[in-house]
Short mmCIF file of C-alpha atoms and ligand atoms in Angstrom, two decimals:
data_model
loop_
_atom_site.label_atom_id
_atom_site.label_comp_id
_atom_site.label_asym_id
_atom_site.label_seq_id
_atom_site.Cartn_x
_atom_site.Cartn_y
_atom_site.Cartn_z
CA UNK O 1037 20.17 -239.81 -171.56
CA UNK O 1038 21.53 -243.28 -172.68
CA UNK O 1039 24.30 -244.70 -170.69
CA UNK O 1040 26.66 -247.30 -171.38
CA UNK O 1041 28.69 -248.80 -169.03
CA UNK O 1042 31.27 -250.89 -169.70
CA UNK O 1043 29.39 -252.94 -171.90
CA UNK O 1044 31.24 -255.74 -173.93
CA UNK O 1045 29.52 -257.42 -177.06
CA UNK O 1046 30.74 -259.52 -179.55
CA UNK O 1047 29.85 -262.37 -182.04
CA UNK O 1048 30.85 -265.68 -180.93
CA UNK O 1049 34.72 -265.05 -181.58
CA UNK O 1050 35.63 -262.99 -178.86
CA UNK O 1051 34.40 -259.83 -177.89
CA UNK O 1052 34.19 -256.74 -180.48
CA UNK O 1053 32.99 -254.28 -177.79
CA UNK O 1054 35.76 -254.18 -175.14
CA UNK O 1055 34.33 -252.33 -172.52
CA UNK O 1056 32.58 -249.48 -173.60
CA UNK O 1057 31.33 -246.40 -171.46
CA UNK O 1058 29.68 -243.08 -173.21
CA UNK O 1059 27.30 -240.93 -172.30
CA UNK O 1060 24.81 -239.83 -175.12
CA UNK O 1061 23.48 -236.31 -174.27
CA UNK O 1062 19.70 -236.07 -174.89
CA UNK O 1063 18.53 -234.36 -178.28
CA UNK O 1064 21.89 -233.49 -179.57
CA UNK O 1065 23.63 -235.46 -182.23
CA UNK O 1066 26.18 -237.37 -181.39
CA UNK O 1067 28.60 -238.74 -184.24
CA UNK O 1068 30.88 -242.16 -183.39
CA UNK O 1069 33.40 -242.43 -185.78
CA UNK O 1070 36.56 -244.30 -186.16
CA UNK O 1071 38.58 -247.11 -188.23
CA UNK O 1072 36.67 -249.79 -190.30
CA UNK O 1073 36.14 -252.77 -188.03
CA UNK O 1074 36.61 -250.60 -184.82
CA UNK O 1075 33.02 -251.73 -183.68
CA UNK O 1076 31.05 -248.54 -184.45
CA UNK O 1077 28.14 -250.92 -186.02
CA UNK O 1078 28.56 -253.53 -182.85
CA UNK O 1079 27.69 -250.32 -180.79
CA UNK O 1080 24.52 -249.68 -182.70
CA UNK O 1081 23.56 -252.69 -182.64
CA UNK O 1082 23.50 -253.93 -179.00
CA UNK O 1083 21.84 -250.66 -177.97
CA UNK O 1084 18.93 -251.47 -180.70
CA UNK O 1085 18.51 -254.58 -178.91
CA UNK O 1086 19.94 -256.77 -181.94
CA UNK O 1087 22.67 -257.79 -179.86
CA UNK O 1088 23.01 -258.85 -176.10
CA UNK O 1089 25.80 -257.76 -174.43
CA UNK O 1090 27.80 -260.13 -172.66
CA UNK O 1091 28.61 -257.65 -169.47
CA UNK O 1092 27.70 -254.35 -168.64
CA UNK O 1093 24.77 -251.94 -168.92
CA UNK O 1094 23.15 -249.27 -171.45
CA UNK O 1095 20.49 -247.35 -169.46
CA UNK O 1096 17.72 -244.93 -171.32
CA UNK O 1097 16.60 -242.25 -169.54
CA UNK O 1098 18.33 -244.20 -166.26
CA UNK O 1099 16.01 -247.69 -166.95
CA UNK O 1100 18.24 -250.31 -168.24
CA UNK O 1101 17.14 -251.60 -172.26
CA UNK O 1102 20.51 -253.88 -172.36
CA UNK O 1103 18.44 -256.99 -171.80
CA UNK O 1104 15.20 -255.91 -174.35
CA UNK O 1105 14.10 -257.21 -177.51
CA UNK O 1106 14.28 -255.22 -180.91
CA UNK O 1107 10.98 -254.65 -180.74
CA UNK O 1108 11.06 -253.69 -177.05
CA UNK O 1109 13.84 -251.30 -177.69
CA UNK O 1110 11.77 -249.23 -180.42
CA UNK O 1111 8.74 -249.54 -178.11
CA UNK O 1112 10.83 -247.74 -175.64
CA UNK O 1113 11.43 -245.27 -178.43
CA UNK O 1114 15.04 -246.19 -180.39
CA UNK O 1115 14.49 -246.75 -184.08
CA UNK O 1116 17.35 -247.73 -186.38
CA UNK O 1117 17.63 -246.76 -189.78
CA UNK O 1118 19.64 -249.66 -191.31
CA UNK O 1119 22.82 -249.02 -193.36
CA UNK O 1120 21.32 -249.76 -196.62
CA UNK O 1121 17.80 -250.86 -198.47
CA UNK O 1122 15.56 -249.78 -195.52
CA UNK O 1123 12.72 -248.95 -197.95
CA UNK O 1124 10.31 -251.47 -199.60
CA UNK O 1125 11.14 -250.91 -203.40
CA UNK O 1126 7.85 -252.17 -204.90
CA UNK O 1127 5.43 -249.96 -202.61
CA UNK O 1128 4.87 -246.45 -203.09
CA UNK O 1129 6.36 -243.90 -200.53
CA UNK O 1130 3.15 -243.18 -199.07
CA UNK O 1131 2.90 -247.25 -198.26
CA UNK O 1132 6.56 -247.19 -196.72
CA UNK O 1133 5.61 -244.62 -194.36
CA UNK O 1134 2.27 -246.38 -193.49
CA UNK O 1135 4.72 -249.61 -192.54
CA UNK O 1136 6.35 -247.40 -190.47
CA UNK O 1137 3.41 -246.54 -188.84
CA UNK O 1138 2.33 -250.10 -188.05
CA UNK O 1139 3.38 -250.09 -184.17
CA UNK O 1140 0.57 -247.16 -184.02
CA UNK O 1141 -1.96 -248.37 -186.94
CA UNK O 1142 -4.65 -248.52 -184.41
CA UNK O 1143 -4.49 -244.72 -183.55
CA UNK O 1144 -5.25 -243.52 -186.76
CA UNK O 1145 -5.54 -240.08 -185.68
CA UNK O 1146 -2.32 -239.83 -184.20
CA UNK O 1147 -0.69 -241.48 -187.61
CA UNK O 1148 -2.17 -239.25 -190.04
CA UNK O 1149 -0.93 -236.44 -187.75
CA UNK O 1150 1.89 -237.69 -187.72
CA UNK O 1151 2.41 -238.31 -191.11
CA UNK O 1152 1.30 -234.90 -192.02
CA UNK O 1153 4.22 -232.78 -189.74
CA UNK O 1154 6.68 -235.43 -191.52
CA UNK O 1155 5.09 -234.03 -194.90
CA UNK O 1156 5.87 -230.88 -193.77
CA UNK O 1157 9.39 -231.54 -192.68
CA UNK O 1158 10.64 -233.95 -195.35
CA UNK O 1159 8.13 -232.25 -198.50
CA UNK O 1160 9.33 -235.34 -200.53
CA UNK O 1161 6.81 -237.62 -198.95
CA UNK O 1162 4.13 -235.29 -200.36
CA UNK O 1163 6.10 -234.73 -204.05
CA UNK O 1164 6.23 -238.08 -204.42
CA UNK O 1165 3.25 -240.07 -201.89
CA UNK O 1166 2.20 -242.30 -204.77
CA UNK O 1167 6.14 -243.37 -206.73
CA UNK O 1168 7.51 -246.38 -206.17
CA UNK O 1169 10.19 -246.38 -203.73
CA UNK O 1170 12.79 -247.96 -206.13
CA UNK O 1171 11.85 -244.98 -208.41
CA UNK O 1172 13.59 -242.37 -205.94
CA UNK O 1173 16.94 -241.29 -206.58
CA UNK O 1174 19.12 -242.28 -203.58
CA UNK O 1175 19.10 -239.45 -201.63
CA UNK O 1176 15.28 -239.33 -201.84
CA UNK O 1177 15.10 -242.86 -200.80
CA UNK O 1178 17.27 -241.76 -197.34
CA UNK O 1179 15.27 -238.90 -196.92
CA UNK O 1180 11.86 -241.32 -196.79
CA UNK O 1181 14.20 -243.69 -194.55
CA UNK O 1182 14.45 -241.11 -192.17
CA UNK O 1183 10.98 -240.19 -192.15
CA UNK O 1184 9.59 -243.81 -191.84
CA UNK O 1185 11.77 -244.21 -188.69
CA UNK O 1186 10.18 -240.53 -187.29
CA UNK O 1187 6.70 -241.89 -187.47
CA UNK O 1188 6.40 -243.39 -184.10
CA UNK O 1189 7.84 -240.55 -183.02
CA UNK O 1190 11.21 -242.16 -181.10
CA UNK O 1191 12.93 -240.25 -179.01
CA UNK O 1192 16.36 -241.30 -180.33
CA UNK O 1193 17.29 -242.49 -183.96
CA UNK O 1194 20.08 -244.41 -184.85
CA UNK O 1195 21.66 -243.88 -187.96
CA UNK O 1196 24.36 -245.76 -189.83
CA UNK O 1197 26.77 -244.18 -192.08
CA UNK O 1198 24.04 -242.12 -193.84
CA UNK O 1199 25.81 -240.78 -196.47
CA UNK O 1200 27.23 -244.41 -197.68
CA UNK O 1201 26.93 -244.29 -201.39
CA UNK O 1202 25.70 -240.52 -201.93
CA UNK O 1203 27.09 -237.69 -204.27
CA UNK O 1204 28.35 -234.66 -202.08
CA UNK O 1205 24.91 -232.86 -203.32
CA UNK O 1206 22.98 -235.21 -201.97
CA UNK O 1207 25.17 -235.69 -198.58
CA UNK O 1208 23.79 -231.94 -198.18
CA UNK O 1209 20.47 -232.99 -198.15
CA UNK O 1210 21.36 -236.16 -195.72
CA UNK O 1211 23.29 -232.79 -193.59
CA UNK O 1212 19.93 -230.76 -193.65
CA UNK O 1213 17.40 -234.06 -193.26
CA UNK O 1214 19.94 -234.97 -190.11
CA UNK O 1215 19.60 -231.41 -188.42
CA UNK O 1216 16.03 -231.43 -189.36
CA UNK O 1217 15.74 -234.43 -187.18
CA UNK O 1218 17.34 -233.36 -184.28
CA UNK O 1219 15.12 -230.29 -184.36
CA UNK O 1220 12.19 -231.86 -184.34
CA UNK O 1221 13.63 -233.10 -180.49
CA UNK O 1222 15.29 -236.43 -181.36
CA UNK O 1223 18.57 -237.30 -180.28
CA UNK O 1224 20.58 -238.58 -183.30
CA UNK O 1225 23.39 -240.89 -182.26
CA UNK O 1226 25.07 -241.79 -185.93
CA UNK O 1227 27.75 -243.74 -187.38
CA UNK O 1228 29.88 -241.69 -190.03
CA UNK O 1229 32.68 -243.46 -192.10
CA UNK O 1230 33.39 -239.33 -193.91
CA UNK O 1231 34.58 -238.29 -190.37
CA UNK O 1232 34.66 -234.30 -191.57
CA UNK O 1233 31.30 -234.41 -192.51
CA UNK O 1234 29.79 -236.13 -189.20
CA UNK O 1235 31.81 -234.18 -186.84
CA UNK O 1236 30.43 -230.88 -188.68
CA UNK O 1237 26.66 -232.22 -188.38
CA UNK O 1238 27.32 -234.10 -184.78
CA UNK O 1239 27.13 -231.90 -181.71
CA UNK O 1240 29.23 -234.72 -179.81
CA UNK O 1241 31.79 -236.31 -181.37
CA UNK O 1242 33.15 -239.69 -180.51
CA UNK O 1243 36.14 -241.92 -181.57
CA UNK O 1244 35.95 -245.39 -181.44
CA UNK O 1245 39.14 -248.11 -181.79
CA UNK O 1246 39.66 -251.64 -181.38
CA UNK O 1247 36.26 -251.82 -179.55
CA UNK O 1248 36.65 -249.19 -177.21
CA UNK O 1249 36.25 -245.52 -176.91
CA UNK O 1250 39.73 -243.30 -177.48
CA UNK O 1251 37.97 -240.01 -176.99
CA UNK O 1252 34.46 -238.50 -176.55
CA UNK O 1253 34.50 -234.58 -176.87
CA UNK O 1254 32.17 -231.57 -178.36
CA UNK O 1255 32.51 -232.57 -181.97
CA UNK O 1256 34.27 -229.21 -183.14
CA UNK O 1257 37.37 -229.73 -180.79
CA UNK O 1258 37.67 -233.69 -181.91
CA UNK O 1259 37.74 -231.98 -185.28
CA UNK O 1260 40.96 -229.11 -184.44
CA UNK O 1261 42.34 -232.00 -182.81
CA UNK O 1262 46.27 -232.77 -184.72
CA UNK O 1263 45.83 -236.07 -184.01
CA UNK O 1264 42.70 -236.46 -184.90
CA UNK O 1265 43.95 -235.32 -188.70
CA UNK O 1266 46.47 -237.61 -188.19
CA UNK O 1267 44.07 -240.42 -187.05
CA UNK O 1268 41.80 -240.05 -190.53
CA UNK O 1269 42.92 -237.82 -192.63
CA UNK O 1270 46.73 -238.38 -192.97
CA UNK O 1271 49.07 -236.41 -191.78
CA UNK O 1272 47.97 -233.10 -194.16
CA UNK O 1273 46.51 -230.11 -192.28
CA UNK O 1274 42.53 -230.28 -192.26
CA UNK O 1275 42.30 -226.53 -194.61
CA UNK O 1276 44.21 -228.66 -197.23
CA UNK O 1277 42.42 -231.83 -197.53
CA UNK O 1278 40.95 -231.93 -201.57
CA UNK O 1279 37.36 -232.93 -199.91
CA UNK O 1280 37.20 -229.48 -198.34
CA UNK O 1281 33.30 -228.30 -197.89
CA UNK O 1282 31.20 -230.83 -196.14
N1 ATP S 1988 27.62 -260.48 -187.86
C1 ATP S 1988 28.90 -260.60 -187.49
N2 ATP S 1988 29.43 -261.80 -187.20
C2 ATP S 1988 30.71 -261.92 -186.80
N3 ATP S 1988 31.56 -260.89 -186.65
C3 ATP S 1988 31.08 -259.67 -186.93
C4 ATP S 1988 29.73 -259.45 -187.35
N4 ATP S 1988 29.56 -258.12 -187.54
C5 ATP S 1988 30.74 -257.55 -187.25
N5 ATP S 1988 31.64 -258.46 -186.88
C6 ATP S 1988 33.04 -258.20 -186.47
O1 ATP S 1988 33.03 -257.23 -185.44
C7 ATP S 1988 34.07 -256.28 -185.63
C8 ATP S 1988 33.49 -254.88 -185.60
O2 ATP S 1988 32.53 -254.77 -186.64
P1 ATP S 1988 31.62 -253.50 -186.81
O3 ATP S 1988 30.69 -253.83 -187.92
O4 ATP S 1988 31.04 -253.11 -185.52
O5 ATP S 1988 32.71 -252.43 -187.24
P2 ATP S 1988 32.50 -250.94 -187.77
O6 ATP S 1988 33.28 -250.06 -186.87
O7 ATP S 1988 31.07 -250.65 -187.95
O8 ATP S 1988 33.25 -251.03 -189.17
P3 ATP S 1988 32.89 -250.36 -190.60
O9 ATP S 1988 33.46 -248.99 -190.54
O10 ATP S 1988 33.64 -251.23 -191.55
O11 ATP S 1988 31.41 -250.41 -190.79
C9 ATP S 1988 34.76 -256.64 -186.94
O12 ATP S 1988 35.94 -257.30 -186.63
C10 ATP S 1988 33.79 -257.56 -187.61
O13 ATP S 1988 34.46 -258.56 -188.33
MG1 MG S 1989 29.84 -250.32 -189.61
#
């Protein structure tokens, strides 16, 4: 369902993105992972519309959104949960997910339904509707992130490295909140710097280097793969690697 094709990007000094083409199947999860620097970020960002490629093509559902806004792309139904500090510290949780609502604030039946099957999924908008957002713990805080970017009800969400900064407890939660995502339809295209743990969540796995795309297979073959261990996680076999669980 999105499409790029060959599509190079970069930020003044060259290009970052040297030709990428991937296919990102609709309402799976697909996990890019891959060396710091390798351009992971540079491929959310030019399909969220915050950067313009310089050639090539990214097609949604076959119409092209290469040459959209940011606000265009999420009206065409891509939200972005940003790396870090998405939330609005000094408003409650309840607030947060109103801004999230603002694209449909005039439809106020349609929000509060909306609102109220996030409730359901993600019970910590309910728990804790009227805390401050800075109050949360961190994993709380990315579970309302992912929430606020459901409420217009996109059809794909981008996520970067969601577990950057988490305990392993609370990377479960990020696992389940993930899954719980994609279940509710959305195709999750994410960004995952603890390769182990985003090739177990992702459906689709997909290795990025030096701007381009080394390999894009079903996410538990990328992960039996020798090289891949050799890739990421030295040259130690994957049963033996201290980490082990998620
Ligand atoms: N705003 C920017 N201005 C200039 N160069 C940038 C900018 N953002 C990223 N780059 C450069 O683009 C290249 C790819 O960066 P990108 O953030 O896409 O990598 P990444 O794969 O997400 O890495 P990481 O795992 O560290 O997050 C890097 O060489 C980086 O220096
Ligand atoms: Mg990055």
């Amino acid at each position: 369902m999105i499409e790029f094709e060959n599509v190079r990007a970069g930020y003044g000094g060259g290009d970052v993105l040297q030709g990428v083409t991937l296919t990102v199947e609709r309402a799976a999860i697909t996990c890019v992972v891959g060396p710091n620097g390798a351009g992971k970020s540079t491929l959310l960002r030019v399909l969220s519309g915050l950067l313009r490629p310089s050639a090539g093509t990214i097609l949604l559902d076959g119409k092209p959104v290469h040459a959209l806004s940011p606000a265009e792309v999420l009206a065409a139904g891509v939200a972005q949960v940003p790396q870090q500090g998405g939330l609005f510290g000094n408003l409650t949780v309840r607030d947060n997910m109103l801004l999230g609502g603002y694209l449909i604030r005039s439809e106020r039946g349609r929000l509060k339904k909306r609102l109220d099957e996030l409730a359901e999924a993600f019970p910590v908008i309910t728990t804790r509707a009227h805390d401050k957002a800075a109050d949360l713990s961190g994993g709380q805080r990315r579970i309302v992130e992912f929430a606020r970017a459901l409420v217009t009800n996109p059809s794909v969400v981008l996520l970067d490295e969601p577990t950057l900064g988490l305990d392993p407890k609370t990377c479960e939660v990020v696992f389940e909140s993930t899954q719980t995502m994609n279940e509710l339809g959305v195709t999750v295209l994410m960004v995952e710097q603890n390769v182990r743990f985003g090739l177990k969540l992702a459906h689709h796995g997909v290795v990025m280097e030096r701007g381009q795309v080394l390999f894009a297979a079903p996410a538990d073959e990328l992960l039996a793969r020798p090289d891949m261990a050799a890739l990421f996680f030295g040259a130690a076999p994957e049963t033996s690697h201290p980490e082990g669980g998620l």
